[in-house]
Amino acid sequence: MRTRLAIVVPVQGAEVFEAALAHLGGVEARWIRYEDEAGIGDSVRQALEEVDAVFFAGPMPLDRCRHLLPEGMPVGVARLGPIDLALALLRAREQGLPLVPASVDTFEEQVAEEFARELGLPPRATRVLPYGPDQEVEEIVAFHLEARRRHGTHYAVTGRSRVYSRLMAELDVPVLRSVPVVASIRSAMNEVVLRAVSARHSNLRFATAVYRLLEESSLYEAGVERVNTLRMFFDAPAFAEAWVEARGDQSVLVFAHKGLLEEITRSWTSVPLLEEVRARLGVRMAVGFGVGESARDSVRHAEMAVRRAMEEGGDTGFLMTEDGLVIGPMGQAEEEPLRYAFKTDEAGLRELARRAGLGVTTLSRLVGLEHRLLGAAASAEEIGQALKVTAPSGRRIMRLLRESGLAAPVGMAQPNKRGRPKTLYRLDIVGKLDTP
């Protein structure tokens, strides 16, 4: 199976990346070429649904798209290194330009100083602006223009496509465009492809989940609970690709590949359907997940993990990996659970969750959070922390809420002076539900 790789590159210099890919076998490329790093978000978002890994031409396009990348997605980036600066200096010498003074952006200052020492040049003769994720084009252009005005630089070296275009129009000395060499690009591409192949093989391993009811019930009640619980699992979209069956010990077994269970547990941090079973059926469950080289191993590990969850008193889950490592507890109840009792039927909630692309449990927890916030605004990171999900998952949830009209931006906050301002959102889920 060929690895589907999205390659995000500027139009200028794309031929270097094409040459790097030419001798890399087993790869199906999805090219995303751009003139401006600021406009690549939509293209990358669409590509993420069709690829196994993403490769960026530099740290800037990666930073522009970092919030879009799913957790666990293999990502590679081409970075400018010493050999790339050496080639830029060589091109300057070929043009008959004095090597110093010069202005350079994107490279680390230490790299420039080491080259100056090797060439016997004054260590501070090259003015350097290291890469920073918050740098704007105007700031970098201003750096080069100021270096020319104050230090009389003979040329400028830039790793940014938009900066190159601006400097060609505004700077009165040569501008050299620096991109990583083919060998270093191919090496970085090969690394991310290998990680994607490794992840695919790992995700295809066998995995099992065992959901076990803990309440002692009469024979009739136990049968009803099993039927109702089994129906919930069959109805859950997350388990559409899994094998689900009821067992005689008041448990439900879910058999799938590792990638599916890892995705629906948010990388083994939460237990799907645990709170919903408790809320709708009034029963407690212990859950065990098992991963193994064979189906038998995964079931055996899941049984050992569910016993560990039972020792904790239930309402939680544990994972036993293929090498016997036990991870947990997952999905522990919070001190102030984010639950909200709807007095209407669940049809409206389910329909709203479906339109938003979220689970019913997640939407219920968000409604509880909305009540606790009392109209106050919160950042995507704060909402993710309240839900106890990872930062990328929190940003994904906020994006779905925003796109479905269940949250709206209301301002900005900057907790740290050096950090990037964060957008604040106000939840508006209750208003979309028919609640008294």
Short mmCIF file of C-alpha atoms in Angstrom, two decimals:
data_model
loop_
_atom_site.label_atom_id
_atom_site.label_comp_id
_atom_site.label_asym_id
_atom_site.label_seq_id
_atom_site.Cartn_x
_atom_site.Cartn_y
_atom_site.Cartn_z
CA MET A 1 0.00 0.00 0.00
CA ARG A 2 1.37 3.39 -1.02
CA THR A 3 1.69 6.10 1.64
CA ARG A 4 -0.42 9.16 0.84
CA LEU A 5 1.70 12.23 1.63
CA ALA A 6 0.50 15.84 1.52
CA ILE A 7 3.40 18.12 0.57
CA VAL A 8 2.87 21.80 1.41
CA VAL A 9 5.35 23.95 -0.53
CA PRO A 10 5.65 27.49 -1.93
CA VAL A 11 5.31 27.88 -5.70
CA GLN A 12 8.80 29.38 -5.81
CA GLY A 13 11.24 26.57 -5.05
CA ALA A 14 8.71 23.73 -5.45
CA GLU A 15 10.98 22.05 -8.02
CA VAL A 16 13.50 21.23 -5.26
CA PHE A 17 10.84 19.28 -3.36
CA GLU A 18 9.72 17.53 -6.56
CA ALA A 19 13.30 16.43 -7.14
CA ALA A 20 13.55 15.14 -3.55
CA LEU A 21 10.41 13.05 -4.01
CA ALA A 22 11.49 11.63 -7.36
CA HIS A 23 13.58 8.83 -5.84
CA LEU A 24 11.37 8.13 -2.83
CA GLY A 25 9.38 4.97 -3.55
CA GLY A 26 5.97 3.93 -2.24
CA VAL A 27 4.62 7.48 -1.94
CA GLU A 28 1.50 9.00 -3.50
CA ALA A 29 1.93 12.79 -3.35
CA ARG A 30 -0.82 15.31 -2.77
CA TRP A 31 0.76 18.65 -3.68
CA ILE A 32 -0.40 21.86 -2.00
CA ARG A 33 1.41 24.78 -3.63
CA TYR A 34 0.93 28.28 -2.27
CA GLU A 35 1.94 31.87 -2.95
CA ASP A 36 1.14 33.04 0.59
CA GLU A 37 1.52 30.98 3.78
CA ALA A 38 -1.51 32.73 5.27
CA GLY A 39 -3.88 31.14 2.75
CA ILE A 40 -3.05 27.44 3.02
CA GLY A 41 -5.36 26.48 5.88
CA ASP A 42 -8.38 25.42 3.81
CA SER A 43 -6.31 23.35 1.40
CA VAL A 44 -4.50 21.54 4.20
CA ARG A 45 -7.77 20.92 6.08
CA GLN A 46 -9.27 19.23 3.02
CA ALA A 47 -6.15 17.17 2.36
CA LEU A 48 -6.04 15.82 5.93
CA GLU A 49 -9.09 13.67 5.21
CA GLU A 50 -7.27 11.86 2.39
CA VAL A 51 -3.63 11.47 3.47
CA ASP A 52 -1.54 9.43 5.90
CA ALA A 53 1.08 12.12 6.66
CA VAL A 54 1.91 15.77 5.95
CA PHE A 55 5.21 17.35 4.95
CA PHE A 56 5.79 21.12 5.19
CA ALA A 57 8.37 23.14 3.29
CA GLY A 58 9.36 24.98 6.47
CA PRO A 59 8.38 25.85 10.03
CA MET A 60 6.21 28.81 9.00
CA PRO A 61 3.59 26.84 7.01
CA LEU A 62 3.65 24.21 9.76
CA ASP A 63 2.89 26.83 12.41
CA ARG A 64 0.08 28.21 10.25
CA CYS A 65 -1.56 24.78 10.15
CA ARG A 66 -0.57 23.26 13.49
CA HIS A 67 -4.05 23.73 14.99
CA LEU A 68 -5.57 21.73 12.11
CA LEU A 69 -3.39 18.64 12.48
CA PRO A 70 -5.10 15.63 14.10
CA GLU A 71 -3.38 14.16 17.11
CA GLY A 72 -1.09 11.35 16.02
CA MET A 73 -0.80 12.50 12.38
CA PRO A 74 2.83 12.00 11.25
CA VAL A 75 4.25 15.41 10.31
CA GLY A 76 7.57 16.30 8.73
CA VAL A 77 9.18 19.67 8.05
CA ALA A 78 12.15 20.80 5.97
CA ARG A 79 14.40 23.03 8.04
CA LEU A 80 17.22 25.27 6.88
CA GLY A 81 20.58 24.03 8.14
CA PRO A 82 24.27 24.86 7.88
CA ILE A 83 24.64 23.43 4.37
CA ASP A 84 21.85 25.69 3.10
CA LEU A 85 23.53 28.80 4.49
CA ALA A 86 26.83 27.66 2.98
CA LEU A 87 25.20 27.41 -0.45
CA ALA A 88 23.70 30.91 -0.07
CA LEU A 89 27.15 32.33 0.75
CA LEU A 90 28.60 30.44 -2.20
CA ARG A 91 26.04 32.02 -4.56
CA ALA A 92 26.90 35.44 -3.14
CA ARG A 93 30.61 34.85 -3.82
CA GLU A 94 29.83 33.63 -7.36
CA GLN A 95 28.10 36.97 -7.96
CA GLY A 96 31.26 38.76 -6.84
CA LEU A 97 29.68 40.10 -3.68
CA PRO A 98 31.68 40.64 -0.47
CA LEU A 99 30.56 38.00 2.06
CA VAL A 100 30.03 40.55 4.83
CA PRO A 101 28.19 42.50 5.90
CA ALA A 102 24.93 40.71 5.00
CA SER A 103 21.48 40.18 6.49
CA VAL A 104 19.97 36.73 7.01
CA ASP A 105 16.57 35.61 8.32
CA THR A 106 15.17 32.20 9.40
CA PHE A 107 18.61 30.71 10.20
CA GLU A 108 19.82 30.40 13.78
CA GLU A 109 22.37 33.01 14.86
CA GLN A 110 24.72 30.29 16.09
CA VAL A 111 24.93 28.80 12.58
CA ALA A 112 25.92 32.16 11.08
CA GLU A 113 28.56 32.78 13.76
CA GLU A 114 30.12 29.33 13.22
CA PHE A 115 30.43 29.98 9.49
CA ALA A 116 31.99 33.37 10.15
CA ARG A 117 34.64 31.76 12.37
CA GLU A 118 35.37 29.05 9.79
CA LEU A 119 35.80 31.66 7.06
CA GLY A 120 37.84 34.01 9.22
CA LEU A 121 35.16 36.72 9.14
CA PRO A 122 34.07 38.98 11.99
CA PRO A 123 31.49 36.93 13.97
CA ARG A 124 28.91 39.73 14.12
CA ALA A 125 29.35 40.96 10.55
CA THR A 126 26.27 39.00 9.41
CA ARG A 127 23.06 40.39 10.85
CA VAL A 128 20.74 37.49 11.73
CA LEU A 129 17.03 37.38 12.52
CA PRO A 130 16.26 33.83 13.78
CA TYR A 131 12.93 32.23 12.97
CA GLY A 132 10.02 32.87 15.32
CA PRO A 133 6.46 31.53 14.93
CA ASP A 134 4.93 34.97 15.54
CA GLN A 135 7.02 36.84 12.95
CA GLU A 136 5.11 38.78 10.33
CA VAL A 137 6.37 39.59 6.84
CA GLU A 138 6.52 43.30 7.65
CA GLU A 139 8.82 42.64 10.61
CA ILE A 140 11.26 40.57 8.55
CA VAL A 141 11.30 43.02 5.64
CA ALA A 142 11.92 45.88 8.07
CA PHE A 143 14.85 43.94 9.56
CA HIS A 144 16.57 43.62 6.18
CA LEU A 145 15.91 47.23 5.22
CA GLU A 146 17.24 48.47 8.56
CA ALA A 147 20.33 46.25 8.23
CA ARG A 148 21.00 47.75 4.82
CA ARG A 149 20.54 51.30 6.12
CA ARG A 150 22.62 50.97 9.29
CA HIS A 151 25.27 48.42 8.32
CA GLY A 152 25.53 48.75 4.54
CA THR A 153 24.81 45.08 3.84
CA HIS A 154 25.78 43.82 0.36
CA TYR A 155 22.96 41.26 0.02
CA ALA A 156 20.12 39.58 1.93
CA VAL A 157 19.32 35.88 2.43
CA THR A 158 15.75 34.85 3.23
CA GLY A 159 13.92 31.57 3.73
CA ARG A 160 10.46 33.11 3.32
CA SER A 161 8.72 33.28 -0.06
CA ARG A 162 6.69 36.42 0.66
CA VAL A 163 9.71 38.19 2.15
CA TYR A 164 11.70 37.35 -0.98
CA SER A 165 9.06 38.96 -3.21
CA ARG A 166 8.92 42.09 -1.06
CA LEU A 167 12.69 42.48 -0.82
CA MET A 168 13.13 42.06 -4.56
CA ALA A 169 10.91 45.13 -4.97
CA GLU A 170 12.17 47.23 -2.04
CA LEU A 171 15.84 46.37 -1.42
CA ASP A 172 18.57 47.88 -3.58
CA VAL A 173 20.97 44.93 -3.20
CA PRO A 174 20.72 41.30 -4.38
CA VAL A 175 18.28 39.01 -2.54
CA LEU A 176 19.09 35.30 -2.32
CA ARG A 177 16.28 32.78 -1.78
CA SER A 178 17.35 29.93 0.50
CA VAL A 179 15.61 26.54 0.46
CA PRO A 180 16.80 23.22 1.90
CA VAL A 181 18.88 21.06 -0.44
CA VAL A 182 17.42 17.96 -2.08
CA ALA A 183 19.31 15.53 0.16
CA SER A 184 18.05 17.02 3.43
CA ILE A 185 14.48 17.30 2.08
CA ARG A 186 14.52 13.66 0.95
CA SER A 187 15.85 12.57 4.34
CA ALA A 188 13.07 14.44 6.19
CA MET A 189 10.43 13.12 3.78
CA ASN A 190 11.68 9.56 4.22
CA GLU A 191 11.48 9.92 8.00
CA VAL A 192 7.84 11.05 8.02
CA VAL A 193 6.86 8.34 5.50
CA LEU A 194 8.46 5.67 7.69
CA ARG A 195 6.54 7.00 10.70
CA ALA A 196 3.30 6.86 8.70
CA VAL A 197 3.98 3.26 7.66
CA SER A 198 4.81 2.33 11.25
CA ALA A 199 1.62 3.97 12.52
CA ARG A 200 -0.47 2.18 9.89
CA HIS A 201 0.96 -1.20 10.85
CA SER A 202 0.45 -0.45 14.53
CA ASN A 203 -3.15 0.65 14.01
CA LEU A 204 -3.99 -2.58 12.19
CA ARG A 205 -3.17 -4.68 15.23
CA PHE A 206 -5.99 -6.38 17.05
CA ALA A 207 -7.75 -4.49 19.84
CA THR A 208 -10.62 -5.40 22.15
CA ALA A 209 -12.81 -3.49 24.58
CA VAL A 210 -14.80 -5.21 27.32
CA TYR A 211 -17.61 -3.20 28.95
CA ARG A 212 -18.81 -5.03 32.09
CA LEU A 213 -21.93 -4.12 34.11
CA LEU A 214 -21.20 -4.00 37.84
CA GLU A 215 -24.64 -3.79 39.49
CA GLU A 216 -26.05 -7.07 40.76
CA SER A 217 -29.48 -7.50 39.22
CA SER A 218 -32.16 -10.14 39.03
CA LEU A 219 -32.03 -12.48 36.07
CA TYR A 220 -34.74 -10.50 34.24
CA GLU A 221 -33.21 -7.11 35.03
CA ALA A 222 -29.77 -8.31 34.00
CA GLY A 223 -31.18 -9.46 30.67
CA VAL A 224 -32.89 -6.12 30.07
CA GLU A 225 -29.72 -4.22 30.95
CA ARG A 226 -27.68 -6.32 28.51
CA VAL A 227 -30.18 -5.77 25.71
CA ASN A 228 -30.35 -2.02 26.32
CA THR A 229 -26.58 -1.74 26.61
CA LEU A 230 -26.05 -3.78 23.46
CA ARG A 231 -28.52 -1.58 21.58
CA MET A 232 -26.54 1.50 22.61
CA PHE A 233 -23.36 0.01 21.17
CA PHE A 234 -25.03 -0.99 17.92
CA ASP A 235 -26.49 2.54 17.59
CA ALA A 236 -23.19 4.32 18.33
CA PRO A 237 -21.64 5.65 15.08
CA ALA A 238 -18.17 5.27 16.60
CA PHE A 239 -18.56 1.48 16.65
CA ALA A 240 -19.98 1.17 13.12
CA GLU A 241 -16.80 -0.60 11.92
CA ALA A 242 -16.41 -2.80 15.01
CA TRP A 243 -17.74 -6.25 15.92
CA VAL A 244 -20.06 -5.99 18.94
CA GLU A 245 -21.51 -8.89 20.90
CA ALA A 246 -23.14 -9.52 24.28
CA ARG A 247 -21.51 -12.05 26.61
CA GLY A 248 -22.96 -14.15 29.40
CA ASP A 249 -21.17 -12.34 32.23
CA GLN A 250 -23.13 -9.07 31.88
CA SER A 251 -20.53 -7.62 29.54
CA VAL A 252 -20.31 -6.35 25.99
CA LEU A 253 -17.28 -7.13 23.84
CA VAL A 254 -16.16 -4.74 21.11
CA PHE A 255 -13.60 -6.11 18.68
CA ALA A 256 -11.84 -3.74 16.22
CA HIS A 257 -8.43 -2.70 14.97
CA LYS A 258 -6.24 -0.62 17.26
CA GLY A 259 -6.57 2.58 15.22
CA LEU A 260 -10.35 2.71 15.69
CA LEU A 261 -10.31 2.26 19.48
CA GLU A 262 -7.38 4.64 19.85
CA GLU A 263 -9.32 7.30 17.94
CA ILE A 264 -12.60 7.01 19.85
CA THR A 265 -10.80 6.96 23.22
CA ARG A 266 -8.85 10.11 22.25
CA SER A 267 -5.51 8.28 22.45
CA TRP A 268 -6.55 6.19 25.46
CA THR A 269 -7.57 9.13 27.65
CA SER A 270 -11.36 8.69 27.88
CA VAL A 271 -13.92 5.89 27.71
CA PRO A 272 -16.63 6.20 25.03
CA LEU A 273 -20.25 5.58 26.13
CA LEU A 274 -19.32 5.20 29.81
CA GLU A 275 -21.19 8.30 30.96
CA GLU A 276 -24.05 7.68 28.55
CA VAL A 277 -24.62 4.16 29.92
CA ARG A 278 -24.66 5.55 33.44
CA ALA A 279 -27.03 8.42 32.54
CA ARG A 280 -29.52 6.46 30.43
CA LEU A 281 -29.56 3.05 32.13
CA GLY A 282 -28.53 3.99 35.66
CA VAL A 283 -25.89 1.26 35.80
CA ARG A 284 -22.17 1.37 36.48
CA MET A 285 -19.58 -0.22 34.24
CA ALA A 286 -15.92 -1.17 34.30
CA VAL A 287 -14.11 -1.08 30.97
CA GLY A 288 -10.96 -2.82 29.82
CA PHE A 289 -9.06 -2.29 26.58
CA GLY A 290 -6.53 -4.75 25.26
CA VAL A 291 -4.08 -4.64 22.35
CA GLY A 292 -2.23 -7.67 21.06
CA GLU A 293 -0.46 -9.33 18.15
CA SER A 294 -3.40 -11.74 17.82
CA ALA A 295 -7.13 -11.60 18.48
CA ARG A 296 -6.74 -13.96 21.42
CA ASP A 297 -4.03 -11.79 22.98
CA SER A 298 -6.14 -8.64 22.66
CA VAL A 299 -9.14 -10.31 24.35
CA ARG A 300 -6.94 -11.69 27.14
CA HIS A 301 -5.40 -8.28 27.76
CA ALA A 302 -8.84 -6.61 27.75
CA GLU A 303 -10.08 -9.11 30.37
CA MET A 304 -7.08 -8.35 32.59
CA ALA A 305 -7.64 -4.61 32.12
CA VAL A 306 -11.36 -4.80 33.00
CA ARG A 307 -10.52 -6.64 36.22
CA ARG A 308 -8.18 -3.77 37.07
CA ALA A 309 -11.03 -1.32 36.38
CA MET A 310 -13.34 -3.38 38.63
CA GLU A 311 -10.82 -3.12 41.45
CA GLU A 312 -11.16 0.67 41.14
CA GLY A 313 -14.92 0.39 41.66
CA GLY A 314 -15.95 0.93 38.05
CA ASP A 315 -16.91 4.06 36.12
CA THR A 316 -13.44 3.98 34.66
CA GLY A 317 -11.30 2.11 32.14
CA PHE A 318 -7.80 0.66 31.81
CA LEU A 319 -5.67 -0.36 28.84
CA MET A 320 -3.22 -3.26 28.66
CA THR A 321 -0.83 -2.96 25.73
CA GLU A 322 0.77 -5.77 23.73
CA ASP A 323 3.85 -5.70 25.96
CA GLY A 324 1.82 -5.92 29.19
CA LEU A 325 1.95 -2.24 30.14
CA VAL A 326 -1.19 -1.12 32.04
CA ILE A 327 -2.41 2.44 31.44
CA GLY A 328 -5.21 4.14 33.36
CA PRO A 329 -7.50 5.06 34.88
CA MET A 330 -9.38 6.67 32.00
CA GLY A 331 -12.59 8.63 32.14
CA GLN A 332 -12.51 9.23 35.89
CA ALA A 333 -15.51 11.20 37.15
CA GLU A 334 -14.72 14.86 37.80
CA GLU A 335 -15.23 16.57 41.13
CA GLU A 336 -17.95 18.63 39.46
CA PRO A 337 -19.24 16.45 36.61
CA LEU A 338 -20.09 18.31 33.44
CA ARG A 339 -23.57 16.85 33.12
CA TYR A 340 -26.90 18.45 32.38
CA ALA A 341 -30.32 16.80 32.66
CA PHE A 342 -32.53 17.59 29.68
CA LYS A 343 -36.24 17.61 30.41
CA THR A 344 -37.15 17.08 26.77
CA ASP A 345 -36.61 13.89 24.81
CA GLU A 346 -33.13 13.24 23.44
CA ALA A 347 -34.11 13.67 19.81
CA GLY A 348 -33.19 17.36 19.75
CA LEU A 349 -29.88 16.77 21.48
CA ARG A 350 -28.97 13.92 19.15
CA GLU A 351 -29.93 15.92 16.08
CA LEU A 352 -27.89 18.92 17.24
CA ALA A 353 -24.91 16.66 18.00
CA ARG A 354 -25.22 15.06 14.56
CA ARG A 355 -25.28 18.43 12.79
CA ALA A 356 -22.26 19.62 14.77
CA GLY A 357 -20.29 16.41 14.17
CA LEU A 358 -19.94 15.74 17.91
CA GLY A 359 -20.94 12.90 20.20
CA VAL A 360 -24.07 13.22 22.32
CA THR A 361 -22.02 12.82 25.50
CA THR A 362 -19.57 15.53 24.45
CA LEU A 363 -22.40 17.92 23.63
CA SER A 364 -24.08 17.17 26.97
CA ARG A 365 -20.84 17.96 28.79
CA LEU A 366 -20.51 21.19 26.84
CA VAL A 367 -24.02 22.21 27.89
CA GLY A 368 -23.03 21.58 31.49
CA LEU A 369 -19.94 23.70 30.97
CA GLU A 370 -22.04 26.48 29.43
CA HIS A 371 -24.21 26.57 32.54
CA ARG A 372 -21.12 26.73 34.77
CA LEU A 373 -19.58 29.57 32.75
CA LEU A 374 -22.71 31.71 33.29
CA GLY A 375 -22.18 33.53 30.00
CA ALA A 376 -18.44 34.08 30.48
CA ALA A 377 -16.11 33.58 27.52
CA ALA A 378 -13.33 30.98 27.38
CA SER A 379 -10.54 30.00 25.00
CA ALA A 380 -10.47 26.74 23.04
CA GLU A 381 -7.67 25.51 25.31
CA GLU A 382 -9.68 26.26 28.47
CA ILE A 383 -12.73 24.46 27.11
CA GLY A 384 -10.55 21.49 26.16
CA GLN A 385 -9.07 21.40 29.67
CA ALA A 386 -12.56 21.49 31.20
CA LEU A 387 -13.55 18.51 29.04
CA LYS A 388 -10.23 16.81 29.88
CA VAL A 389 -9.25 16.33 26.26
CA THR A 390 -5.96 17.08 24.53
CA ALA A 391 -5.25 20.56 23.14
CA PRO A 392 -5.68 19.46 19.48
CA SER A 393 -9.00 17.79 20.37
CA GLY A 394 -10.13 20.95 22.16
CA ARG A 395 -9.35 23.06 19.09
CA ARG A 396 -11.16 20.55 16.87
CA ILE A 397 -14.26 20.66 19.10
CA MET A 398 -14.21 24.44 19.08
CA ARG A 399 -13.92 24.51 15.29
CA LEU A 400 -16.98 22.23 14.97
CA LEU A 401 -18.93 24.36 17.46
CA ARG A 402 -18.01 27.54 15.60
CA GLU A 403 -18.90 26.12 12.19
CA SER A 404 -22.28 24.86 13.45
CA GLY A 405 -23.18 28.16 15.16
CA LEU A 406 -22.91 26.76 18.70
CA ALA A 407 -20.06 29.09 19.70
CA ALA A 408 -18.97 32.54 18.57
CA PRO A 409 -15.76 34.55 19.01
CA VAL A 410 -16.25 37.48 21.36
CA GLY A 411 -12.76 38.86 21.94
CA MET A 412 -9.08 38.18 22.50
CA ALA A 413 -6.87 37.55 25.52
CA GLN A 414 -3.10 37.43 25.92
CA PRO A 415 -2.19 35.69 29.22
CA ASN A 416 1.54 35.99 28.55
CA LYS A 417 3.27 39.03 27.08
CA ARG A 418 5.40 36.87 24.75
CA GLY A 419 2.61 34.52 23.69
CA ARG A 420 0.20 34.80 20.80
CA PRO A 421 -3.22 36.25 21.72
CA LYS A 422 -5.96 33.66 22.18
CA THR A 423 -9.45 33.97 20.79
CA LEU A 424 -12.23 33.86 23.39
CA TYR A 425 -15.53 32.15 22.60
CA ARG A 426 -18.99 32.18 24.14
CA LEU A 427 -20.96 28.93 24.00
CA ASP A 428 -24.51 29.09 22.67
CA ILE A 429 -25.80 25.52 22.84
CA VAL A 430 -28.65 25.85 25.34
CA GLY A 431 -30.31 28.46 23.17
CA LYS A 432 -30.44 25.98 20.29
CA LEU A 433 -32.22 23.33 22.39
CA ASP A 434 -35.87 23.22 23.36
CA THR A 435 -35.31 23.43 27.14
CA PRO A 436 -37.70 25.05 29.59
#
